[in-house]
Amino acid sequence: MIANKIVLAGGNGYLGSVLAEYYSPRCVEVVLLSRRPALPRGNIRTVVWDALREGPWVQELEHADMLINLCGKNVNCRYNEKNRSEIVSSRVVPTTLLGRAIAACAAPPALWINVTSATIYRHAEDRPQDEETGEIGSGFSIDVCNRWEEAFYAAPTPATRKVALRMGIVLGRRDGVFPRLRNMVRFGLGGKQGNGRQYVSWIHEHDVARITEWLLQHPELQGHINCVAPSAVTNAELMRHLRQACKMPIGLPAPAWLLEIGALLIGTETELILKSRWVTPKRLLGSGFKFRFEKLEDAVRDVVG
Ligand SMILES: NC(=O)c1ccc[n+]([C@@H]2O[C@H](COP(=O)([O-])OP(=O)(O)OC[C@H]3O[C@@H](n4cnc5c(N)ncnc54)[C@H](OP(=O)(O)O)[C@@H]3O)[C@@H](O)[C@H]2O)c1
């Protein structure tokens, strides 16, 4: 056992299920905070909250070893006024609330990880962005990240170590971006997207879970930490590896104008595909963390397999 109690706020989504499965055999209990009730599974139980105000759920934070906050409306939507407002509030409001709840605890969690996003850095095709020299970009998505992290750091939690975990695109079998890309490849649409030169900073879901455990065991680590594999690839390389893994010899490229039309039709934004996210995990590497999936080909082989 590495811990007594882990709490996952927004834990009934994709990353929450990855982390709950990882920690279930390693902890006495895993508690998920969700707006929807769910049946317990072994030592994983769901406690309902509204993510707006304090309630009986606050008790769950007492004596927890780690709280990981995963709350946030999915960004895979059109950025109209209503969605923009929900994207921001679904991140800022639960973060502020959790900060207040921690501050009121008699025995607060030792560690609070707020999963944020590696998209906080600027569009970068020239050099990788690390935690020290990386440049913060501008635009809606970056405003979201800034407000999310501001709310996190503003919370006064002197007895709780805090990490803003700037997450890259998570590759996993069941959910996230990978199943959608794999379907495109299987339909022969797996060529480069846009000019294909934009970088993709990815991370395998198993390494996400291992990194949270590493943070739990390394009290010297706090503040913002990039959660991406050390080898970012270009979009053209990503699509080539996916085609190889799916044994698909051809893949039609999708130029930017076609992506704009497609994004409008399926209700998403091209920024999710066309922004160049070239991010490097300098602090994790410097702390001695060893990635299980360092190379994209190994990660893709694993999730396709
Ligand atoms: N997956 C990735 O590749 C990736 C990459 C970078 C960053 N992230 C960030 O990591 C976090 C988790 O991602 P995910 O892939 O697990 O997303 P997900 O499957 O959509 O889960 C997000 C969770 O957020 C909760 N939520 C949504 N709106 C909320 C609101 N208004 N108030 C409170 N809770 C709300 C939902 O919980 P309930 O409905 O159960 O209450 C849901 O389970 C998100 O903030 C996401 O932006 C993910």
GROMACS .gro file of C-alpha atoms and ligand atoms in nm:
model
  353
    1MET     CA    1   0.000   0.000   0.000
    2ILE     CA    2   0.139   0.339  -0.094
    3ALA     CA    3  -0.142   0.544   0.059
    4ASN     CA    4  -0.446   0.528   0.277
    5LYS     CA    5  -0.691   0.749   0.087
    6ILE     CA    6  -0.681   0.916  -0.255
    7VAL     CA    7  -0.960   1.156  -0.358
    8LEU     CA    8  -1.031   1.220  -0.728
    9ALA     CA    9  -1.253   1.525  -0.789
   10GLY     CA   10  -1.424   1.490  -1.129
   11GLY     CA   11  -1.307   1.129  -1.102
   12ASN     CA   12  -1.586   0.965  -1.302
   13GLY     CA   13  -1.445   1.079  -1.637
   14TYR     CA   14  -1.166   0.933  -1.851
   15LEU     CA   15  -0.855   1.023  -1.648
   16GLY     CA   16  -1.044   0.958  -1.327
   17SER     CA   17  -1.111   0.599  -1.431
   18VAL     CA   18  -0.744   0.551  -1.530
   19LEU     CA   19  -0.628   0.682  -1.191
   20ALA     CA   20  -0.894   0.496  -0.990
   21GLU     CA   21  -0.790   0.164  -1.149
   22TYR     CA   22  -0.424   0.240  -1.087
   23TYR     CA   23  -0.469   0.333  -0.723
   24SER     CA   24  -0.735   0.077  -0.627
   25PRO     CA   25  -0.480  -0.202  -0.558
   26ARG     CA   26  -0.228   0.044  -0.411
   27CYS     CA   27  -0.449   0.226  -0.156
   28VAL     CA   28  -0.693   0.143   0.119
   29GLU     CA   29  -0.964   0.348  -0.053
   30VAL     CA   30  -1.025   0.567  -0.358
   31VAL     CA   31  -1.300   0.829  -0.334
   32LEU     CA   32  -1.446   0.990  -0.648
   33LEU     CA   33  -1.628   1.323  -0.624
   34SER     CA   34  -1.889   1.337  -0.897
   35ARG     CA   35  -2.213   1.518  -0.973
   36ARG     CA   36  -2.365   1.180  -1.062
   37PRO     CA   37  -2.406   0.887  -0.823
   38ALA     CA   38  -2.233   0.558  -0.912
   39LEU     CA   39  -2.219   0.215  -0.752
   40PRO     CA   40  -1.907   0.130  -0.551
   41ARG     CA   41  -1.649  -0.097  -0.719
   42GLY     CA   42  -1.429  -0.274  -0.465
   43ASN     CA   43  -1.256  -0.002  -0.265
   44ILE     CA   44  -1.359   0.273  -0.514
   45ARG     CA   45  -1.664   0.469  -0.406
   46THR     CA   46  -1.837   0.777  -0.542
   47VAL     CA   47  -1.947   1.065  -0.322
   48VAL     CA   48  -2.189   1.309  -0.483
   49TRP     CA   49  -2.116   1.682  -0.475
   50ASP     CA   50  -2.247   1.970  -0.681
   51ALA     CA   51  -1.898   2.118  -0.731
   52LEU     CA   52  -2.045   2.457  -0.636
   53ARG     CA   53  -2.063   2.461  -0.258
   54GLU     CA   54  -1.946   2.285   0.055
   55GLY     CA   55  -2.140   1.981   0.176
   56PRO     CA   56  -2.085   1.648   0.352
   57TRP     CA   57  -1.829   1.559   0.082
   58VAL     CA   58  -1.579   1.795   0.251
   59GLN     CA   59  -1.525   1.529   0.519
   60GLU     CA   60  -1.371   1.306   0.253
   61LEU     CA   61  -1.070   1.537   0.230
   62GLU     CA   62  -0.977   1.484   0.595
   63HIS     CA   63  -0.662   1.270   0.628
   64ALA     CA   64  -0.645   1.210   0.251
   65ASP     CA   65  -0.291   1.147   0.124
   66MET     CA   66  -0.365   1.309  -0.210
   67LEU     CA   67  -0.642   1.502  -0.386
   68ILE     CA   68  -0.634   1.510  -0.766
   69ASN     CA   69  -0.872   1.756  -0.928
   70LEU     CA   70  -0.983   1.656  -1.278
   71CYS     CA   71  -1.290   1.877  -1.316
   72GLY     CA   72  -1.350   2.052  -1.644
   73LYS     CA   73  -1.602   2.060  -1.927
   74ASN     CA   74  -1.462   1.878  -2.230
   75VAL     CA   75  -1.296   2.128  -2.465
   76ASN     CA   76  -1.396   1.925  -2.770
   77CYS     CA   77  -1.677   2.165  -2.865
   78ARG     CA   78  -1.733   2.492  -3.054
   79TYR     CA   79  -1.601   2.790  -2.862
   80ASN     CA   80  -1.928   2.986  -2.866
   81GLU     CA   81  -2.015   3.218  -2.579
   82LYS     CA   82  -2.203   2.957  -2.375
   83ASN     CA   83  -1.935   2.690  -2.412
   84ARG     CA   84  -1.656   2.938  -2.338
   85SER     CA   85  -1.824   3.039  -2.017
   86GLU     CA   86  -1.877   2.673  -1.913
   87ILE     CA   87  -1.520   2.574  -2.005
   88VAL     CA   88  -1.389   2.844  -1.770
   89SER     CA   89  -1.636   2.805  -1.482
   90SER     CA   90  -1.619   2.422  -1.478
   91ARG     CA   91  -1.246   2.459  -1.401
   92VAL     CA   92  -1.222   2.773  -1.190
   93VAL     CA   93  -1.527   2.714  -0.965
   94PRO     CA   94  -1.438   2.357  -0.847
   95THR     CA   95  -1.072   2.458  -0.802
   96THR     CA   96  -1.167   2.754  -0.580
   97LEU     CA   97  -1.416   2.540  -0.389
   98LEU     CA   98  -1.162   2.265  -0.325
   99GLY     CA   99  -0.915   2.527  -0.202
  100ARG     CA  100  -1.171   2.657   0.048
  101ALA     CA  101  -1.257   2.304   0.161
  102ILE     CA  102  -0.890   2.215   0.213
  103ALA     CA  103  -0.833   2.535   0.411
  104ALA     CA  104  -1.117   2.434   0.646
  105CYS     CA  105  -0.984   2.079   0.706
  106ALA     CA  106  -0.842   1.980   1.045
  107ALA     CA  107  -0.613   1.726   0.870
  108PRO     CA  108  -0.594   1.843   0.507
  109PRO     CA  109  -0.462   1.631   0.218
  110ALA     CA  110  -0.082   1.621   0.209
  111LEU     CA  111  -0.078   1.684  -0.167
  112TRP     CA  112  -0.321   1.856  -0.406
  113ILE     CA  113  -0.262   1.800  -0.775
  114ASN     CA  114  -0.470   2.016  -1.010
  115VAL     CA  115  -0.460   1.866  -1.357
  116THR     CA  116  -0.429   2.163  -1.593
  117SER     CA  117  -0.306   2.177  -1.951
  118ALA     CA  118   0.019   2.196  -2.147
  119THR     CA  119  -0.167   2.416  -2.394
  120ILE     CA  120  -0.079   2.710  -2.164
  121TYR     CA  121   0.243   2.755  -2.366
  122ARG     CA  122   0.253   2.944  -2.694
  123HIS     CA  123   0.232   2.785  -3.040
  124ALA     CA  124   0.593   2.660  -3.071
  125GLU     CA  125   0.763   2.518  -3.378
  126ASP     CA  126   1.106   2.664  -3.292
  127ARG     CA  127   1.195   2.516  -2.953
  128PRO     CA  128   1.042   2.306  -2.676
  129GLN     CA  129   0.875   2.483  -2.384
  130ASP     CA  130   0.985   2.386  -2.035
  131GLU     CA  131   0.864   2.503  -1.696
  132GLU     CA  132   1.139   2.763  -1.654
  133THR     CA  133   1.192   2.917  -1.996
  134GLY     CA  134   0.863   2.826  -2.166
  135GLU     CA  135   0.657   3.123  -2.285
  136ILE     CA  136   0.290   3.154  -2.202
  137GLY     CA  137   0.082   3.209  -2.515
  138SER     CA  138  -0.230   3.417  -2.578
  139GLY     CA  139  -0.586   3.345  -2.684
  140PHE     CA  140  -0.893   3.180  -2.535
  141SER     CA  141  -0.745   2.840  -2.436
  142ILE     CA  142  -0.450   3.007  -2.268
  143ASP     CA  143  -0.679   3.249  -2.082
  144VAL     CA  144  -0.860   2.942  -1.952
  145CYS     CA  145  -0.533   2.786  -1.832
  146ASN     CA  146  -0.420   3.111  -1.671
  147ARG     CA  147  -0.745   3.159  -1.482
  148TRP     CA  148  -0.743   2.790  -1.379
  149GLU     CA  149  -0.389   2.810  -1.239
  150GLU     CA  150  -0.452   3.153  -1.079
  151ALA     CA  151  -0.750   3.007  -0.890
  152PHE     CA  152  -0.534   2.712  -0.786
  153TYR     CA  153  -0.240   2.914  -0.656
  154ALA     CA  154  -0.468   3.172  -0.492
  155ALA     CA  155  -0.611   2.906  -0.261
  156PRO     CA  156  -0.450   2.943   0.083
  157THR     CA  157  -0.354   2.586   0.178
  158PRO     CA  158  -0.036   2.617   0.388
  159ALA     CA  159  -0.041   2.255   0.507
  160THR     CA  160  -0.099   2.110   0.158
  161ARG     CA  161   0.167   2.084  -0.110
  162LYS     CA  162   0.035   2.192  -0.452
  163VAL     CA  163   0.121   2.081  -0.805
  164ALA     CA  164  -0.037   2.219  -1.122
  165LEU     CA  165   0.015   1.927  -1.358
  166ARG     CA  166   0.025   2.068  -1.712
  167MET     CA  167  -0.106   1.771  -1.907
  168GLY     CA  168  -0.034   1.693  -2.272
  169ILE     CA  169  -0.264   1.487  -2.494
  170VAL     CA  170  -0.325   1.158  -2.316
  171LEU     CA  171  -0.297   0.838  -2.520
  172GLY     CA  172  -0.502   0.549  -2.390
  173ARG     CA  173  -0.710   0.260  -2.510
  174ARG     CA  174  -1.058   0.347  -2.402
  175ASP     CA  175  -1.105   0.717  -2.428
  176GLY     CA  176  -0.950   1.054  -2.489
  177VAL     CA  177  -0.819   1.159  -2.827
  178PHE     CA  178  -0.671   0.828  -2.937
  179PRO     CA  179  -0.986   0.628  -3.028
  180ARG     CA  180  -1.104   0.918  -3.249
  181LEU     CA  181  -0.770   0.936  -3.433
  182ARG     CA  182  -0.763   0.557  -3.474
  183ASN     CA  183  -1.109   0.563  -3.634
  184MET     CA  184  -0.996   0.831  -3.881
  185VAL     CA  185  -0.693   0.618  -3.972
  186ARG     CA  186  -0.908   0.309  -4.025
  187PHE     CA  187  -1.133   0.506  -4.264
  188GLY     CA  188  -0.826   0.603  -4.469
  189LEU     CA  189  -0.829   0.962  -4.338
  190GLY     CA  190  -0.508   0.929  -4.139
  191GLY     CA  191  -0.279   1.160  -4.337
  192LYS     CA  192  -0.115   1.470  -4.194
  193GLN     CA  193  -0.347   1.741  -4.064
  194GLY     CA  194  -0.282   2.099  -4.177
  195ASN     CA  195   0.083   2.123  -4.284
  196GLY     CA  196   0.168   1.839  -4.042
  197ARG     CA  197   0.459   2.037  -3.893
  198GLN     CA  198   0.278   2.125  -3.569
  199TYR     CA  199   0.410   1.940  -3.262
  200VAL     CA  200   0.203   1.707  -3.049
  201SER     CA  201   0.308   1.667  -2.685
  202TRP     CA  202   0.157   1.339  -2.579
  203ILE     CA  203   0.169   1.116  -2.272
  204HIS     CA  204   0.065   0.753  -2.222
  205GLU     CA  205  -0.215   0.715  -1.965
  206HIS     CA  206  -0.009   0.467  -1.759
  207ASP     CA  207   0.268   0.725  -1.723
  208VAL     CA  208   0.011   0.985  -1.611
  209ALA     CA  209  -0.080   0.756  -1.321
  210ARG     CA  210   0.287   0.678  -1.245
  211ILE     CA  211   0.370   1.050  -1.244
  212THR     CA  212   0.102   1.123  -0.982
  213GLU     CA  213   0.253   0.846  -0.765
  214TRP     CA  214   0.601   0.995  -0.822
  215LEU     CA  215   0.473   1.335  -0.707
  216LEU     CA  216   0.322   1.176  -0.397
  217GLN     CA  217   0.658   1.023  -0.312
  218HIS     CA  218   0.870   1.331  -0.386
  219PRO     CA  219   0.779   1.612  -0.144
  220GLU     CA  220   1.041   1.842  -0.297
  221LEU     CA  221   0.827   1.873  -0.613
  222GLN     CA  222   0.569   2.150  -0.617
  223GLY     CA  223   0.440   2.427  -0.843
  224HIS     CA  224   0.381   2.371  -1.214
  225ILE     CA  225   0.510   2.054  -1.374
  226ASN     CA  226   0.481   1.951  -1.739
  227CYS     CA  227   0.320   1.610  -1.779
  228VAL     CA  228   0.428   1.505  -2.129
  229ALA     CA  229   0.657   1.235  -2.269
  230PRO     CA  230   1.013   1.355  -2.345
  231SER     CA  231   0.975   1.300  -2.720
  232ALA     CA  232   0.713   1.529  -2.875
  233VAL     CA  233   0.648   1.447  -3.242
  234THR     CA  234   0.508   1.639  -3.535
  235ASN     CA  235   0.150   1.574  -3.640
  236ALA     CA  236   0.281   1.409  -3.962
  237GLU     CA  237   0.491   1.167  -3.753
  238LEU     CA  238   0.202   1.094  -3.518
  239MET     CA  239  -0.027   1.007  -3.808
  240ARG     CA  240   0.244   0.793  -3.973
  241HIS     CA  241   0.290   0.590  -3.653
  242LEU     CA  242  -0.086   0.545  -3.621
  243ARG     CA  243  -0.113   0.426  -3.982
  244GLN     CA  244   0.170   0.178  -3.927
  245ALA     CA  245   0.020   0.047  -3.603
  246CYS     CA  246  -0.322   0.008  -3.769
  247LYS     CA  247  -0.160  -0.149  -4.080
  248MET     CA  248  -0.325   0.112  -4.299
  249PRO     CA  249  -0.105   0.182  -4.605
  250ILE     CA  250  -0.280   0.502  -4.712
  251GLY     CA  251  -0.401   0.811  -4.531
  252LEU     CA  252  -0.559   1.111  -4.700
  253PRO     CA  253  -0.414   1.439  -4.570
  254ALA     CA  254  -0.653   1.702  -4.437
  255PRO     CA  255  -0.551   2.059  -4.527
  256ALA     CA  256  -0.641   2.337  -4.283
  257TRP     CA  257  -0.940   2.463  -4.487
  258LEU     CA  258  -1.093   2.115  -4.492
  259LEU     CA  259  -1.039   2.080  -4.117
  260GLU     CA  260  -1.222   2.411  -4.065
  261ILE     CA  261  -1.527   2.277  -4.249
  262GLY     CA  262  -1.507   1.941  -4.070
  263ALA     CA  263  -1.473   2.109  -3.729
  264LEU     CA  264  -1.782   2.320  -3.799
  265LEU     CA  265  -1.981   2.011  -3.901
  266ILE     CA  266  -1.886   1.796  -3.601
  267GLY     CA  267  -1.890   2.083  -3.349
  268THR     CA  268  -1.526   2.122  -3.252
  269GLU     CA  269  -1.233   2.362  -3.305
  270THR     CA  270  -0.930   2.320  -3.533
  271GLU     CA  271  -0.705   2.469  -3.264
  272LEU     CA  272  -0.712   2.132  -3.091
  273ILE     CA  273  -0.535   1.983  -3.395
  274LEU     CA  274  -0.344   2.272  -3.550
  275LYS     CA  275  -0.180   2.439  -3.251
  276SER     CA  276   0.184   2.336  -3.218
  277ARG     CA  277   0.233   2.213  -2.862
  278TRP     CA  278   0.603   2.148  -2.818
  279VAL     CA  279   0.645   2.094  -2.447
  280THR     CA  280   0.918   1.913  -2.254
  281PRO     CA  281   0.904   1.756  -1.903
  282LYS     CA  282   1.221   1.920  -1.771
  283ARG     CA  283   1.128   1.906  -1.403
  284LEU     CA  284   1.016   1.543  -1.408
  285LEU     CA  285   1.334   1.435  -1.589
  286GLY     CA  286   1.544   1.647  -1.353
  287SER     CA  287   1.385   1.473  -1.055
  288GLY     CA  288   1.484   1.132  -1.193
  289PHE     CA  289   1.145   1.014  -1.320
  290LYS     CA  290   1.176   0.733  -1.576
  291PHE     CA  291   0.901   0.719  -1.835
  292ARG     CA  292   0.764   0.375  -1.917
  293PHE     CA  293   0.658   0.505  -2.261
  294GLU     CA  294   0.925   0.743  -2.385
  295LYS     CA  295   0.885   0.687  -2.758
  296LEU     CA  296   0.560   0.740  -2.942
  297GLU     CA  297   0.593   0.413  -3.137
  298ASP     CA  298   0.593   0.213  -2.809
  299ALA     CA  299   0.294   0.403  -2.672
  300VAL     CA  300   0.097   0.365  -2.995
  301ARG     CA  301   0.182  -0.006  -3.021
  302ASP     CA  302   0.057  -0.051  -2.666
  303VAL     CA  303  -0.273   0.132  -2.711
  304VAL     CA  304  -0.345  -0.024  -3.051
  305GLY     CA  305  -0.260  -0.369  -2.913
  306LIG     N1  306  -0.757   1.374  -2.150
  306LIG     C1  307  -0.663   1.456  -2.198
  306LIG     O1  308  -0.598   1.428  -2.301
  306LIG     C2  309  -0.635   1.586  -2.124
  306LIG     C3  310  -0.528   1.665  -2.168
  306LIG     C4  311  -0.501   1.785  -2.102
  306LIG     C5  312  -0.580   1.826  -1.994
  306LIG     N2  313  -0.685   1.748  -1.956
  306LIG     C6  314  -0.768   1.795  -1.844
  306LIG     O2  315  -0.779   1.694  -1.746
  306LIG     C7  316  -0.907   1.697  -1.684
  306LIG     C8  317  -0.970   1.557  -1.692
  306LIG     O3  318  -0.975   1.519  -1.829
  306LIG     P1  319  -1.061   1.392  -1.878
  306LIG     O4  320  -1.006   1.354  -2.010
  306LIG     O5  321  -1.072   1.293  -1.769
  306LIG     O6  322  -1.201   1.462  -1.900
  306LIG     P2  323  -1.350   1.402  -1.884
  306LIG     O7  324  -1.354   1.257  -1.913
  306LIG     O8  325  -1.439   1.492  -1.964
  306LIG     O9  326  -1.379   1.423  -1.727
  306LIG     C9  327  -1.391   1.550  -1.672
  306LIG    C10  328  -1.472   1.544  -1.545
  306LIG    O10  329  -1.500   1.682  -1.510
  306LIG    C11  330  -1.621   1.685  -1.442
  306LIG     N3  331  -1.692   1.809  -1.477
  306LIG    C12  332  -1.731   1.853  -1.598
  306LIG     N4  333  -1.793   1.971  -1.587
  306LIG    C13  334  -1.793   2.002  -1.454
  306LIG    C14  335  -1.845   2.111  -1.378
  306LIG     N5  336  -1.912   2.212  -1.432
  306LIG     N6  337  -1.827   2.107  -1.244
  306LIG    C15  338  -1.762   2.004  -1.186
  306LIG     N7  339  -1.714   1.898  -1.251
  306LIG    C16  340  -1.729   1.898  -1.385
  306LIG    C17  341  -1.703   1.565  -1.485
  306LIG    O11  342  -1.742   1.501  -1.364
  306LIG     P3  343  -1.892   1.453  -1.328
  306LIG    O12  344  -1.976   1.474  -1.452
  306LIG    O13  345  -1.875   1.310  -1.289
  306LIG    O14  346  -1.934   1.539  -1.214
  306LIG    C18  347  -1.606   1.475  -1.560
  306LIG    O15  348  -1.599   1.346  -1.505
  306LIG    C19  349  -0.988   1.805  -1.759
  306LIG    O16  350  -0.985   1.924  -1.686
  306LIG    C20  351  -0.911   1.822  -1.889
  306LIG    O17  352  -0.923   1.952  -1.943
  306LIG    C21  353  -0.713   1.630  -2.017
   0.00000   0.00000   0.00000
